[in-house]
């Protein structure tokens, strides 16, 4: 009789102990003062872009509110996930648009299931946007807006969203580099981007509106990402536009703005966040696209302080992550809760 209950108990103990042994195979590191997941992974040579979600899954029980690290606590690094199996990591899907190193997207959740997002990165093709020099090398608006857009797309897909990347570059995936080389081979739906500015705007607007019509009845949103260009001395925070008559567009922009406010209070408590969200219906894409949308300016490419935000690949990943969290807030929160 004893054997009847003791044998399954041995099985439970064996499974539990095997789980512990499996977890011990992952190296552990201690969170230091000021550490977030990005800085911790970067300091130990692990790509936050590739492994952020895996890190969260491995360490879920040891994370604080808003996926924060706890000072002095030890965390497992997911640097061997490619050769080990973790029960909570689901089979990923491959998307070549993200490049060889980032093409596999693991499922983080189904929180955005049955949603459709259209992502436009500013400029592209014959129009690089503003061009600036950094340490003797040229940098262009469109390359950095595109990189943030790809990272945002990857985040949204990981939560189950259907994502359409409107401006695409077939040979420029996500790039963990500071200097992103200029090129002019971006396309819209495999078509060359026109030289004329108005024709360029019409092309991407039509691409979004055609897809929106095909997806009638579904939850649909548009995000447009730009890098601003102002005087060299003008330091700006990330800010947002929406259509003046779009309640849902305002709600989306406000949700992302609220997320940035919260993140700044947490990670930069001594620095006031001055980013805004406002109406600006005069912009062609804001005025003429059908889905509710938020138009995002991520920094001033001419300003040295903003360049640090834009050029650092980990900062670009953080921008994409924060924007995605604002999108999740928009989708999941009751309407009356957003502005509180």
XYZ file of N, CA and C in Angstrom, residues 42-161:
360
model
N 22.415 43.607 -21.698
C 23.499 44.200 -22.491
C 24.844 44.046 -21.791
N 24.872 44.257 -20.462
C 26.131 44.165 -19.721
C 26.716 42.758 -19.768
N 25.859 41.760 -19.928
C 26.343 40.388 -19.940
C 26.360 39.784 -21.350
N 26.316 40.673 -22.356
C 26.516 40.222 -23.726
C 25.342 39.489 -24.347
N 24.133 39.739 -23.831
C 22.933 39.094 -24.367
C 22.081 40.158 -25.063
N 21.634 39.881 -26.267
C 20.853 40.853 -27.038
C 19.462 41.036 -26.440
N 19.115 42.255 -25.986
C 17.764 42.482 -25.468
C 16.698 42.293 -26.545
N 17.034 42.636 -27.788
C 16.066 42.499 -28.873
C 15.630 41.052 -29.035
N 16.587 40.143 -29.005
C 16.297 38.729 -29.241
C 15.753 38.024 -28.000
N 16.206 38.439 -26.817
C 15.989 37.600 -25.642
C 15.196 38.249 -24.512
N 14.650 39.440 -24.714
C 13.890 40.104 -23.639
C 12.741 39.218 -23.155
N 11.908 38.765 -24.092
C 10.735 37.977 -23.699
C 11.131 36.662 -23.038
N 12.199 36.046 -23.537
C 12.666 34.800 -22.928
C 13.170 35.037 -21.502
N 13.857 36.178 -21.294
C 14.324 36.525 -19.955
C 13.141 36.656 -19.001
N 12.089 37.346 -19.449
C 10.900 37.544 -18.607
C 10.263 36.205 -18.255
N 10.192 35.293 -19.215
C 9.586 33.985 -18.952
C 10.412 33.173 -17.959
N 11.718 33.254 -18.109
C 12.589 32.509 -17.202
C 12.522 33.023 -15.767
N 12.332 34.346 -15.615
C 12.463 34.979 -14.303
C 11.164 35.596 -13.791
N 10.038 35.174 -14.338
C 8.755 35.820 -14.038
C 8.483 35.952 -12.540
N 8.827 34.939 -11.762
C 8.513 34.961 -10.329
C 9.414 35.903 -9.538
N 10.493 36.365 -10.137
C 11.443 37.227 -9.426
C 11.421 38.669 -9.913
N 10.461 39.009 -10.759
C 10.376 40.364 -11.286
C 9.374 41.180 -10.482
N 9.654 42.476 -10.380
C 8.740 43.367 -9.689
C 7.667 43.886 -10.623
N 6.971 44.910 -10.179
C 5.919 45.519 -10.983
C 6.492 46.074 -12.283
N 5.740 45.908 -13.362
C 6.149 46.440 -14.660
C 7.457 45.805 -15.140
N 7.647 44.528 -14.817
C 8.826 43.756 -15.246
C 10.137 44.393 -14.777
N 10.121 44.971 -13.593
C 11.326 45.596 -13.050
C 12.185 44.560 -12.330
N 13.479 44.852 -12.245
C 14.406 43.996 -11.522
C 14.465 44.429 -10.063
N 14.751 43.490 -9.178
C 14.862 43.769 -7.745
C 16.342 43.778 -7.366
N 16.787 44.877 -6.809
C 18.194 45.067 -6.463
C 18.707 43.911 -5.601
N 19.844 43.342 -6.004
C 20.479 42.277 -5.240
C 19.971 40.880 -5.535
N 18.872 40.787 -6.296
C 18.345 39.461 -6.617
C 19.090 38.890 -7.833
N 19.204 37.576 -7.892
C 19.888 36.922 -8.998
C 18.876 36.474 -10.060
N 19.278 36.644 -11.314
C 18.405 36.325 -12.436
C 19.122 35.409 -13.427
N 18.329 34.542 -14.058
C 18.884 33.627 -15.050
C 18.999 34.315 -16.402
N 20.132 34.132 -17.058
C 20.343 34.679 -18.391
C 19.919 33.666 -19.446
N 19.194 34.098 -20.456
C 18.710 33.165 -21.477
C 19.679 32.978 -22.644
N 20.995 33.011 -22.333
C 21.944 32.967 -23.445
C 22.089 31.593 -24.069
N 21.487 30.554 -23.477
C 21.593 29.208 -24.050
C 20.245 28.676 -24.498
N 19.272 29.563 -24.669
C 17.929 29.109 -25.020
C 17.866 28.391 -26.362
N 18.803 28.696 -27.266
C 18.736 28.088 -28.584
C 19.041 26.600 -28.532
N 19.731 26.151 -27.478
C 20.075 24.735 -27.383
C 19.368 24.040 -26.239
N 18.536 24.772 -25.492
C 17.814 24.178 -24.368
C 16.321 24.376 -24.558
N 15.535 23.582 -23.916
C 14.087 23.686 -24.012
C 13.522 24.201 -22.700
N 12.686 25.210 -22.796
C 11.990 25.726 -21.619
C 10.501 25.575 -21.889
N 9.762 24.979 -20.952
C 8.367 24.657 -21.190
C 7.541 25.849 -21.615
N 7.835 27.024 -21.052
C 7.002 28.186 -21.306
C 7.304 28.866 -22.633
N 8.381 28.499 -23.301
C 8.718 29.116 -24.586
C 8.031 28.339 -25.697
N 7.119 29.009 -26.416
C 6.384 28.333 -27.468
C 7.127 28.426 -28.790
N 6.711 27.580 -29.725
C 7.343 27.551 -31.040
C 7.209 28.917 -31.707
N 8.305 29.431 -32.228
C 8.273 30.734 -32.876
C 7.967 30.611 -34.353
N 7.592 31.729 -34.954
C 7.345 31.805 -36.392
C 8.439 32.664 -36.999
N 8.837 32.340 -38.214
C 9.938 33.041 -38.862
C 9.419 34.129 -39.799
N 9.995 35.315 -39.699
C 9.663 36.448 -40.563
C 10.978 36.999 -41.125
N 11.232 36.775 -42.397
C 12.516 37.154 -42.989
C 12.737 38.659 -42.988
N 11.644 39.436 -42.925
C 11.769 40.898 -42.957
C 12.602 41.426 -41.796
N 12.678 40.678 -40.686
C 13.416 41.132 -39.512
C 14.912 40.841 -39.596
N 15.348 40.141 -40.629
C 16.769 39.839 -40.772
C 17.124 38.505 -40.142
N 18.289 37.998 -40.508
C 18.693 36.656 -40.114
C 18.731 36.464 -38.601
N 19.244 37.451 -37.881
C 19.415 37.293 -36.430
C 18.117 37.427 -35.643
N 17.082 38.004 -36.246
C 15.860 38.301 -35.501
C 14.603 37.740 -36.165
N 14.779 36.879 -37.152
C 13.633 36.424 -37.947
C 12.658 35.552 -37.158
N 13.141 34.833 -36.140
C 12.238 33.998 -35.354
C 11.591 34.828 -34.242
N 10.279 34.804 -34.188
C 9.541 35.563 -33.173
C 8.810 34.572 -32.270
N 9.218 34.505 -31.020
C 8.554 33.625 -30.058
C 7.280 34.284 -29.547
N 6.300 33.463 -29.254
C 5.023 33.973 -28.770
C 5.135 34.378 -27.309
N 4.828 35.634 -27.025
C 4.836 36.121 -25.644
C 3.457 36.010 -25.009
N 2.412 36.258 -25.809
C 1.037 36.171 -25.313
C 0.091 36.214 -26.503
N -1.209 36.143 -26.194
C -2.245 36.311 -27.231
C -3.064 37.563 -26.955
N -2.461 38.528 -26.289
C -3.199 39.708 -25.838
C -3.719 40.556 -26.997
N -3.082 40.472 -28.164
C -3.520 41.261 -29.320
C -4.127 40.379 -30.408
N -4.609 39.216 -30.008
C -5.249 38.334 -30.970
C -6.447 39.035 -31.613
N -6.612 38.843 -32.916
C -7.717 39.413 -33.693
C -7.604 40.926 -33.890
N -6.403 41.480 -33.690
C -6.173 42.896 -33.999
C -5.301 43.008 -35.250
N -5.423 44.145 -35.926
C -4.629 44.407 -37.132
C -3.950 45.765 -36.972
N -2.617 45.787 -37.170
C -1.864 47.036 -37.064
C -1.103 47.295 -38.360
N -1.169 48.546 -38.804
C -0.417 48.998 -39.974
C 0.702 49.910 -39.473
N 1.913 49.659 -39.913
C 3.069 50.429 -39.455
C 3.743 51.101 -40.648
N 3.880 52.415 -40.566
C 4.580 53.184 -41.595
C 5.792 53.845 -40.968
N 6.961 53.623 -41.542
C 8.156 54.380 -41.130
C 8.346 55.533 -42.102
N 8.732 56.687 -41.571
C 8.802 57.902 -42.369
C 9.877 57.882 -43.445
N 9.567 58.573 -44.564
C 10.492 58.763 -45.675
C 10.802 57.425 -46.353
N 12.011 57.241 -46.872
C 12.358 55.992 -47.548
C 12.440 56.155 -49.051
N 13.119 55.203 -49.704
C 13.323 55.270 -51.145
C 14.215 56.452 -51.498
N 13.775 57.282 -52.437
C 14.602 58.433 -52.840
C 14.651 59.551 -51.803
N 13.861 59.417 -50.732
C 13.777 60.460 -49.703
C 14.296 59.919 -48.367
N 15.558 60.200 -48.016
C 16.099 59.706 -46.742
C 15.659 60.522 -45.535
N 14.934 61.626 -45.783
C 14.623 62.540 -44.690
C 15.838 63.379 -44.364
N 15.905 63.861 -43.135
C 17.051 64.687 -42.733
C 18.313 63.829 -42.668
N 19.409 64.405 -43.139
C 20.706 63.722 -43.087
C 21.629 64.530 -42.184
N 22.327 63.841 -41.312
C 23.215 64.496 -40.351
C 24.513 63.709 -40.289
N 25.556 64.335 -39.790
C 26.827 63.644 -39.585
C 27.020 63.334 -38.110
N 27.481 62.115 -37.832
C 27.806 61.717 -36.471
C 29.169 61.051 -36.504
N 30.118 61.671 -35.820
C 31.507 61.175 -35.821
C 32.019 60.938 -37.234
N 31.688 61.874 -38.109
C 32.196 61.822 -39.474
C 31.424 60.922 -40.417
N 30.340 60.264 -39.926
C 29.562 59.368 -40.774
C 28.142 59.893 -40.925
N 27.579 59.681 -42.121
C 26.232 60.154 -42.382
C 25.194 59.255 -41.716
N 24.188 59.887 -41.127
C 23.041 59.158 -40.593
C 21.775 59.800 -41.173
N 20.755 58.990 -41.421
C 19.537 59.486 -42.073
C 18.296 59.096 -41.280
N 17.332 59.987 -41.313
C 16.057 59.771 -40.612
C 15.420 58.427 -40.931
N 15.297 58.115 -42.230
C 14.495 56.963 -42.616
C 15.041 55.642 -42.091
N 16.367 55.527 -41.977
C 16.958 54.264 -41.524
C 16.609 53.986 -40.058
N 16.598 55.023 -39.241
C 16.329 54.843 -37.805
C 14.836 54.681 -37.534
N 14.005 55.406 -38.291
C 12.561 55.213 -38.163
C 12.189 53.791 -38.576
N 12.845 53.277 -39.618
C 12.553 51.926 -40.098
C 12.974 50.880 -39.072
N 14.131 51.068 -38.449
C 14.603 50.101 -37.462
C 13.663 50.034 -36.265
N 13.209 51.181 -35.773
C 12.262 51.192 -34.653
C 10.941 50.544 -35.077
N 10.514 50.801 -36.309
C 9.265 50.217 -36.815
C 9.348 48.693 -36.868
N 10.469 48.151 -37.341
C 10.637 46.695 -37.365
C 10.591 46.118 -35.959
N 11.254 46.779 -35.035
C 11.267 46.296 -33.647
C 9.855 46.339 -33.046
N 9.104 47.395 -33.362
C 7.724 47.494 -32.891
C 6.873 46.377 -33.502
N 7.042 46.131 -34.795
C 6.293 45.063 -35.462
C 6.546 43.724 -34.787
N 7.792 43.479 -34.453
C 8.169 42.209 -33.815
C 7.505 42.061 -32.440
N 7.455 43.177 -31.695
C 6.792 43.147 -30.389
C 5.301 42.845 -30.539
N 4.647 43.503 -31.488
C 3.206 43.314 -31.668
C 2.888 41.892 -32.126
N 3.696 41.369 -33.036
C 3.497 39.996 -33.509
C 3.646 39.012 -32.359
N 4.597 39.275 -31.453
C 4.812 38.362 -30.333
C 3.595 38.282 -29.417
N 2.721 39.293 -29.489
C 1.491 39.299 -28.675
C 0.262 38.912 -29.505
N 0.482 38.366 -30.705
C -0.622 37.808 -31.469
C -1.271 38.711 -32.487
N -0.730 39.911 -32.702
C -1.333 40.848 -33.655
C -0.996 40.460 -35.091
